[in-house]
Amino acid sequence: MKLRKVTAASAVVLALTATATACGSGDKDSGSSGGGDKITIGIKFDQPGLGLKEPDGSYSGFDVDVATYVAKELGYKESDIEWKETPSADRETALERGDVDFIVATYSINDERKKKVDFAGPYLLAHQDLLVRSDEKVTEGEDLNGKKLCSVTGSTSAQNVKNDFAPKAQLQQTGTYSECMDGLVSGAVDALTTDDSILAGYASQEQYKGKVKLAGLKLSNENYGIGVKKGDTEMVDKINTALEKMVADKAWDKAVEDNFGPADYKNEPAPKIGDIVK
């Protein structure tokens, strides 16, 4: 093979090209505290009131509002945010691969998850609860025995109720919470169980207003945190600062009212950073 000599002028052009390429590759710094052109945030796309992709392509929900506020404090405009769907089973992997900068997706903080990712927050204390028809009253124990409880396949919520509160309850599992909601309204099931924040989001939808209500049982404590790649303490610290500001300027309260208000959701006060309720 005959090699061509590189002239001095050509060398300068090559050097400038390489420099430009290197600069262009730094548009997004996913391993630190932000400041690039774009930021990628993981959310749920199918949870009304928390993380929902609307028919027009926009996004709504409490998690979306929290994530947008945090991104703004990190130096990003709303138009700089790239939303990425992160189902529960994919959250740790998405962070490990660097697919997202952080995740705000009903992500309960627990010891097992903390081995793989770091958490900022918590930013919401939720509880496992039941959603029932508005004309019914349900309490723990005997009232649930014999009842048909619905939850999604793979969820532990319905099994927790059966194990801890109502051993004679009948479990029904579906592919989506929407299927459970249809069954609840039609009378095919007696209750839908999962986190009260998720239930409140569904109850706030126009088609369900006045038809369903939360039982208010508080069957567990779910401390929602913002997931960050393991070891990125700078990002955790900056997100925590943003969350504290969101609470202080009442934007947190507004987000709760905007997203859960129609369900008459009895939310807990905004949790203090690092305060994990067992």
PDB file of C-alpha atoms in Angstrom, residues 90-265:
ATOM      1  CA  ASP A  90     -35.312  -1.521  34.098  1.00  0.00           C
ATOM      2  CA  ARG A  91     -34.477   1.292  36.505  1.00  0.00           C
ATOM      3  CA  GLU A  92     -31.183   0.002  37.927  1.00  0.00           C
ATOM      4  CA  THR A  93     -29.928  -1.044  34.503  1.00  0.00           C
ATOM      5  CA  ALA A  94     -30.775   2.331  32.965  1.00  0.00           C
ATOM      6  CA  LEU A  95     -28.701   4.095  35.617  1.00  0.00           C
ATOM      7  CA  GLU A  96     -25.796   1.662  35.414  1.00  0.00           C
ATOM      8  CA  ARG A  97     -25.591   2.016  31.611  1.00  0.00           C
ATOM      9  CA  GLY A  98     -25.863   5.801  31.742  1.00  0.00           C
ATOM     10  CA  ASP A  99     -29.068   5.815  29.693  1.00  0.00           C
ATOM     11  CA  VAL A 100     -30.473   8.452  32.064  1.00  0.00           C
ATOM     12  CA  ASP A 101     -29.018  11.111  34.335  1.00  0.00           C
ATOM     13  CA  PHE A 102     -31.507  10.384  37.105  1.00  0.00           C
ATOM     14  CA  ILE A 103     -34.834   8.624  37.634  1.00  0.00           C
ATOM     15  CA  VAL A 104     -38.043   9.977  39.193  1.00  0.00           C
ATOM     16  CA  ALA A 105     -40.479   7.074  38.879  1.00  0.00           C
ATOM     17  CA  THR A 106     -42.226   6.008  42.133  1.00  0.00           C
ATOM     18  CA  TYR A 107     -38.812   4.593  43.071  1.00  0.00           C
ATOM     19  CA  SER A 108     -39.058   3.371  46.674  1.00  0.00           C
ATOM     20  CA  ILE A 109     -35.786   3.535  48.600  1.00  0.00           C
ATOM     21  CA  ASN A 110     -34.738   0.211  50.125  1.00  0.00           C
ATOM     22  CA  ASP A 111     -31.512  -1.470  51.222  1.00  0.00           C
ATOM     23  CA  GLU A 112     -31.362  -3.873  48.275  1.00  0.00           C
ATOM     24  CA  ARG A 113     -31.645  -1.065  45.710  1.00  0.00           C
ATOM     25  CA  LYS A 114     -29.074   1.071  47.547  1.00  0.00           C
ATOM     26  CA  LYS A 115     -26.487  -1.605  46.769  1.00  0.00           C
ATOM     27  CA  LYS A 116     -26.843  -0.766  43.068  1.00  0.00           C
ATOM     28  CA  VAL A 117     -27.800   2.914  42.903  1.00  0.00           C
ATOM     29  CA  ASP A 118     -27.667   6.057  45.026  1.00  0.00           C
ATOM     30  CA  PHE A 119     -30.774   7.986  46.052  1.00  0.00           C
ATOM     31  CA  ALA A 120     -31.548  11.633  46.589  1.00  0.00           C
ATOM     32  CA  GLY A 121     -34.549  12.458  48.741  1.00  0.00           C
ATOM     33  CA  PRO A 122     -36.961  11.098  49.710  1.00  0.00           C
ATOM     34  CA  TYR A 123     -39.374  13.523  48.033  1.00  0.00           C
ATOM     35  CA  LEU A 124     -42.651  11.736  48.892  1.00  0.00           C
ATOM     36  CA  LEU A 125     -43.823   9.310  51.575  1.00  0.00           C
ATOM     37  CA  ALA A 126     -46.517   7.046  50.138  1.00  0.00           C
ATOM     38  CA  HIS A 127     -48.321   4.044  51.619  1.00  0.00           C
ATOM     39  CA  GLN A 128     -49.809   0.888  50.225  1.00  0.00           C
ATOM     40  CA  ASP A 129     -53.569   1.303  50.235  1.00  0.00           C
ATOM     41  CA  LEU A 130     -56.798   0.171  48.608  1.00  0.00           C
ATOM     42  CA  LEU A 131     -58.963   1.916  46.054  1.00  0.00           C
ATOM     43  CA  VAL A 132     -62.652   1.018  46.456  1.00  0.00           C
ATOM     44  CA  ARG A 133     -65.960   2.187  45.019  1.00  0.00           C
ATOM     45  CA  SER A 134     -67.101   5.461  46.527  1.00  0.00           C
ATOM     46  CA  ASP A 135     -70.154   3.950  48.257  1.00  0.00           C
ATOM     47  CA  GLU A 136     -68.156   1.294  50.143  1.00  0.00           C
ATOM     48  CA  LYS A 137     -66.267   1.334  53.419  1.00  0.00           C
ATOM     49  CA  VAL A 138     -63.387  -1.059  53.947  1.00  0.00           C
ATOM     50  CA  THR A 139     -61.203  -1.623  56.990  1.00  0.00           C
ATOM     51  CA  GLU A 140     -58.356  -4.024  57.665  1.00  0.00           C
ATOM     52  CA  GLY A 141     -58.931  -7.678  58.478  1.00  0.00           C
ATOM     53  CA  GLU A 142     -62.376  -9.230  58.228  1.00  0.00           C
ATOM     54  CA  ASP A 143     -63.748  -6.645  55.791  1.00  0.00           C
ATOM     55  CA  LEU A 144     -61.177  -7.767  53.207  1.00  0.00           C
ATOM     56  CA  ASN A 145     -61.588 -11.513  53.654  1.00  0.00           C
ATOM     57  CA  GLY A 146     -63.490 -12.943  50.728  1.00  0.00           C
ATOM     58  CA  LYS A 147     -63.037  -9.746  48.718  1.00  0.00           C
ATOM     59  CA  LYS A 148     -61.573  -9.742  45.209  1.00  0.00           C
ATOM     60  CA  LEU A 149     -58.352  -7.742  45.212  1.00  0.00           C
ATOM     61  CA  CYS A 150     -56.781  -6.648  41.940  1.00  0.00           C
ATOM     62  CA  SER A 151     -53.217  -5.616  41.179  1.00  0.00           C
ATOM     63  CA  VAL A 152     -50.793  -5.912  38.280  1.00  0.00           C
ATOM     64  CA  THR A 153     -48.891  -9.082  37.487  1.00  0.00           C
ATOM     65  CA  GLY A 154     -45.557  -9.112  39.270  1.00  0.00           C
ATOM     66  CA  SER A 155     -46.644  -6.669  41.979  1.00  0.00           C
ATOM     67  CA  THR A 156     -46.307  -7.684  45.612  1.00  0.00           C
ATOM     68  CA  SER A 157     -49.108  -5.399  46.774  1.00  0.00           C
ATOM     69  CA  ALA A 158     -52.024  -7.832  46.584  1.00  0.00           C
ATOM     70  CA  GLN A 159     -49.972 -10.663  48.063  1.00  0.00           C
ATOM     71  CA  ASN A 160     -48.951  -8.405  50.967  1.00  0.00           C
ATOM     72  CA  VAL A 161     -52.612  -7.780  51.767  1.00  0.00           C
ATOM     73  CA  LYS A 162     -53.376 -11.493  51.637  1.00  0.00           C
ATOM     74  CA  ASN A 163     -50.379 -12.428  53.768  1.00  0.00           C
ATOM     75  CA  ASP A 164     -50.640  -9.703  56.394  1.00  0.00           C
ATOM     76  CA  PHE A 165     -54.258  -8.567  56.611  1.00  0.00           C
ATOM     77  CA  ALA A 166     -56.776 -10.819  54.858  1.00  0.00           C
ATOM     78  CA  PRO A 167     -55.703 -14.442  54.249  1.00  0.00           C
ATOM     79  CA  LYS A 168     -59.063 -15.282  52.651  1.00  0.00           C
ATOM     80  CA  ALA A 169     -58.964 -12.497  50.086  1.00  0.00           C
ATOM     81  CA  GLN A 170     -59.140 -13.519  46.429  1.00  0.00           C
ATOM     82  CA  LEU A 171     -56.268 -12.238  44.311  1.00  0.00           C
ATOM     83  CA  GLN A 172     -56.707 -11.243  40.684  1.00  0.00           C
ATOM     84  CA  GLN A 173     -53.779 -10.041  38.595  1.00  0.00           C
ATOM     85  CA  THR A 174     -53.948  -8.097  35.332  1.00  0.00           C
ATOM     86  CA  GLY A 175     -51.452  -6.619  32.921  1.00  0.00           C
ATOM     87  CA  THR A 176     -52.189  -2.984  33.802  1.00  0.00           C
ATOM     88  CA  TYR A 177     -53.754  -0.912  36.551  1.00  0.00           C
ATOM     89  CA  SER A 178     -56.229   0.389  33.980  1.00  0.00           C
ATOM     90  CA  GLU A 179     -57.675  -3.127  33.679  1.00  0.00           C
ATOM     91  CA  CYS A 180     -58.062  -3.228  37.464  1.00  0.00           C
ATOM     92  CA  MET A 181     -59.801   0.141  37.375  1.00  0.00           C
ATOM     93  CA  ASP A 182     -62.286  -1.065  34.782  1.00  0.00           C
ATOM     94  CA  GLY A 183     -62.996  -4.138  36.913  1.00  0.00           C
ATOM     95  CA  LEU A 184     -63.447  -2.012  40.027  1.00  0.00           C
ATOM     96  CA  VAL A 185     -65.931   0.367  38.419  1.00  0.00           C
ATOM     97  CA  SER A 186     -67.902  -2.483  36.843  1.00  0.00           C
ATOM     98  CA  GLY A 187     -68.017  -4.478  40.086  1.00  0.00           C
ATOM     99  CA  ALA A 188     -65.906  -7.374  38.808  1.00  0.00           C
ATOM    100  CA  VAL A 189     -63.387  -6.733  41.619  1.00  0.00           C
ATOM    101  CA  ASP A 190     -63.840  -5.153  45.034  1.00  0.00           C
ATOM    102  CA  ALA A 191     -60.594  -3.234  45.402  1.00  0.00           C
ATOM    103  CA  LEU A 192     -57.394  -2.245  43.626  1.00  0.00           C
ATOM    104  CA  THR A 193     -54.245  -2.231  45.749  1.00  0.00           C
ATOM    105  CA  THR A 194     -50.882  -0.529  45.260  1.00  0.00           C
ATOM    106  CA  ASP A 195     -49.235   2.696  46.536  1.00  0.00           C
ATOM    107  CA  ASP A 196     -51.775   5.355  47.540  1.00  0.00           C
ATOM    108  CA  SER A 197     -50.040   7.923  45.324  1.00  0.00           C
ATOM    109  CA  ILE A 198     -50.610   5.730  42.265  1.00  0.00           C
ATOM    110  CA  LEU A 199     -54.203   5.069  43.324  1.00  0.00           C
ATOM    111  CA  ALA A 200     -54.804   8.798  43.815  1.00  0.00           C
ATOM    112  CA  GLY A 201     -53.513   9.466  40.318  1.00  0.00           C
ATOM    113  CA  TYR A 202     -56.012   7.062  38.797  1.00  0.00           C
ATOM    114  CA  ALA A 203     -58.855   8.317  40.997  1.00  0.00           C
ATOM    115  CA  SER A 204     -58.133  11.865  39.784  1.00  0.00           C
ATOM    116  CA  GLN A 205     -58.826  10.960  36.164  1.00  0.00           C
ATOM    117  CA  GLU A 206     -61.984  12.524  34.801  1.00  0.00           C
ATOM    118  CA  GLN A 207     -63.718   9.221  34.025  1.00  0.00           C
ATOM    119  CA  TYR A 208     -63.314   7.978  37.615  1.00  0.00           C
ATOM    120  CA  LYS A 209     -64.116  11.126  39.609  1.00  0.00           C
ATOM    121  CA  GLY A 210     -66.817  10.419  42.194  1.00  0.00           C
ATOM    122  CA  LYS A 211     -66.832   6.695  41.443  1.00  0.00           C
ATOM    123  CA  VAL A 212     -63.863   5.536  43.540  1.00  0.00           C
ATOM    124  CA  LYS A 213     -62.024   6.560  46.702  1.00  0.00           C
ATOM    125  CA  LEU A 214     -58.967   5.640  48.748  1.00  0.00           C
ATOM    126  CA  ALA A 215     -59.623   3.516  51.832  1.00  0.00           C
ATOM    127  CA  GLY A 216     -56.854   5.286  53.765  1.00  0.00           C
ATOM    128  CA  LEU A 217     -55.432   2.154  55.419  1.00  0.00           C
ATOM    129  CA  LYS A 218     -51.684   2.964  55.168  1.00  0.00           C
ATOM    130  CA  LEU A 219     -50.604  -0.669  54.917  1.00  0.00           C
ATOM    131  CA  SER A 220     -46.910   0.124  54.318  1.00  0.00           C
ATOM    132  CA  ASN A 221     -44.411   2.985  54.031  1.00  0.00           C
ATOM    133  CA  GLU A 222     -42.958   3.762  50.597  1.00  0.00           C
ATOM    134  CA  ASN A 223     -40.204   6.408  50.584  1.00  0.00           C
ATOM    135  CA  TYR A 224     -39.888   7.677  47.004  1.00  0.00           C
ATOM    136  CA  GLY A 225     -36.364   8.717  46.093  1.00  0.00           C
ATOM    137  CA  ILE A 226     -34.628  10.009  42.976  1.00  0.00           C
ATOM    138  CA  GLY A 227     -32.319   7.339  41.605  1.00  0.00           C
ATOM    139  CA  VAL A 228     -28.795   8.361  40.590  1.00  0.00           C
ATOM    140  CA  LYS A 229     -25.888   6.323  39.238  1.00  0.00           C
ATOM    141  CA  LYS A 230     -23.926   4.690  42.048  1.00  0.00           C
ATOM    142  CA  GLY A 231     -21.095   6.882  43.256  1.00  0.00           C
ATOM    143  CA  ASP A 232     -22.322  10.179  41.786  1.00  0.00           C
ATOM    144  CA  THR A 233     -22.454  11.986  45.118  1.00  0.00           C
ATOM    145  CA  GLU A 234     -22.220  15.402  43.459  1.00  0.00           C
ATOM    146  CA  MET A 235     -25.472  14.794  41.606  1.00  0.00           C
ATOM    147  CA  VAL A 236     -27.148  13.483  44.763  1.00  0.00           C
ATOM    148  CA  ASP A 237     -26.142  16.595  46.708  1.00  0.00           C
ATOM    149  CA  LYS A 238     -27.371  18.982  44.014  1.00  0.00           C
ATOM    150  CA  ILE A 239     -30.704  17.173  43.677  1.00  0.00           C
ATOM    151  CA  ASN A 240     -31.192  17.237  47.451  1.00  0.00           C
ATOM    152  CA  THR A 241     -30.575  20.987  47.466  1.00  0.00           C
ATOM    153  CA  ALA A 242     -33.162  21.401  44.688  1.00  0.00           C
ATOM    154  CA  LEU A 243     -35.724  19.307  46.584  1.00  0.00           C
ATOM    155  CA  GLU A 244     -35.254  21.380  49.736  1.00  0.00           C
ATOM    156  CA  LYS A 245     -35.838  24.542  47.720  1.00  0.00           C
ATOM    157  CA  MET A 246     -38.943  23.050  46.090  1.00  0.00           C
ATOM    158  CA  VAL A 247     -40.445  22.422  49.527  1.00  0.00           C
ATOM    159  CA  ALA A 248     -39.398  25.825  50.901  1.00  0.00           C
ATOM    160  CA  ASP A 249     -40.966  27.840  48.080  1.00  0.00           C
ATOM    161  CA  LYS A 250     -44.222  25.788  48.204  1.00  0.00           C
ATOM    162  CA  ALA A 251     -43.796  24.409  44.685  1.00  0.00           C
ATOM    163  CA  TRP A 252     -43.948  20.927  46.221  1.00  0.00           C
ATOM    164  CA  ASP A 253     -47.370  21.644  47.764  1.00  0.00           C
ATOM    165  CA  LYS A 254     -48.651  22.993  44.461  1.00  0.00           C
ATOM    166  CA  ALA A 255     -47.494  19.878  42.625  1.00  0.00           C
ATOM    167  CA  VAL A 256     -49.325  17.659  45.129  1.00  0.00           C
ATOM    168  CA  GLU A 257     -52.541  19.651  44.779  1.00  0.00           C
ATOM    169  CA  ASP A 258     -52.336  19.833  40.984  1.00  0.00           C
ATOM    170  CA  ASN A 259     -51.856  16.094  40.547  1.00  0.00           C
ATOM    171  CA  PHE A 260     -53.664  14.461  43.472  1.00  0.00           C
ATOM    172  CA  GLY A 261     -56.189  17.081  44.593  1.00  0.00           C
ATOM    173  CA  PRO A 262     -59.249  15.675  42.765  1.00  0.00           C
ATOM    174  CA  ALA A 263     -58.820  12.339  44.623  1.00  0.00           C
ATOM    175  CA  ASP A 264     -58.868  14.026  48.047  1.00  0.00           C
ATOM    176  CA  TYR A 265     -55.470  12.441  48.679  1.00  0.00           C
TER     177      TYR A 265
END
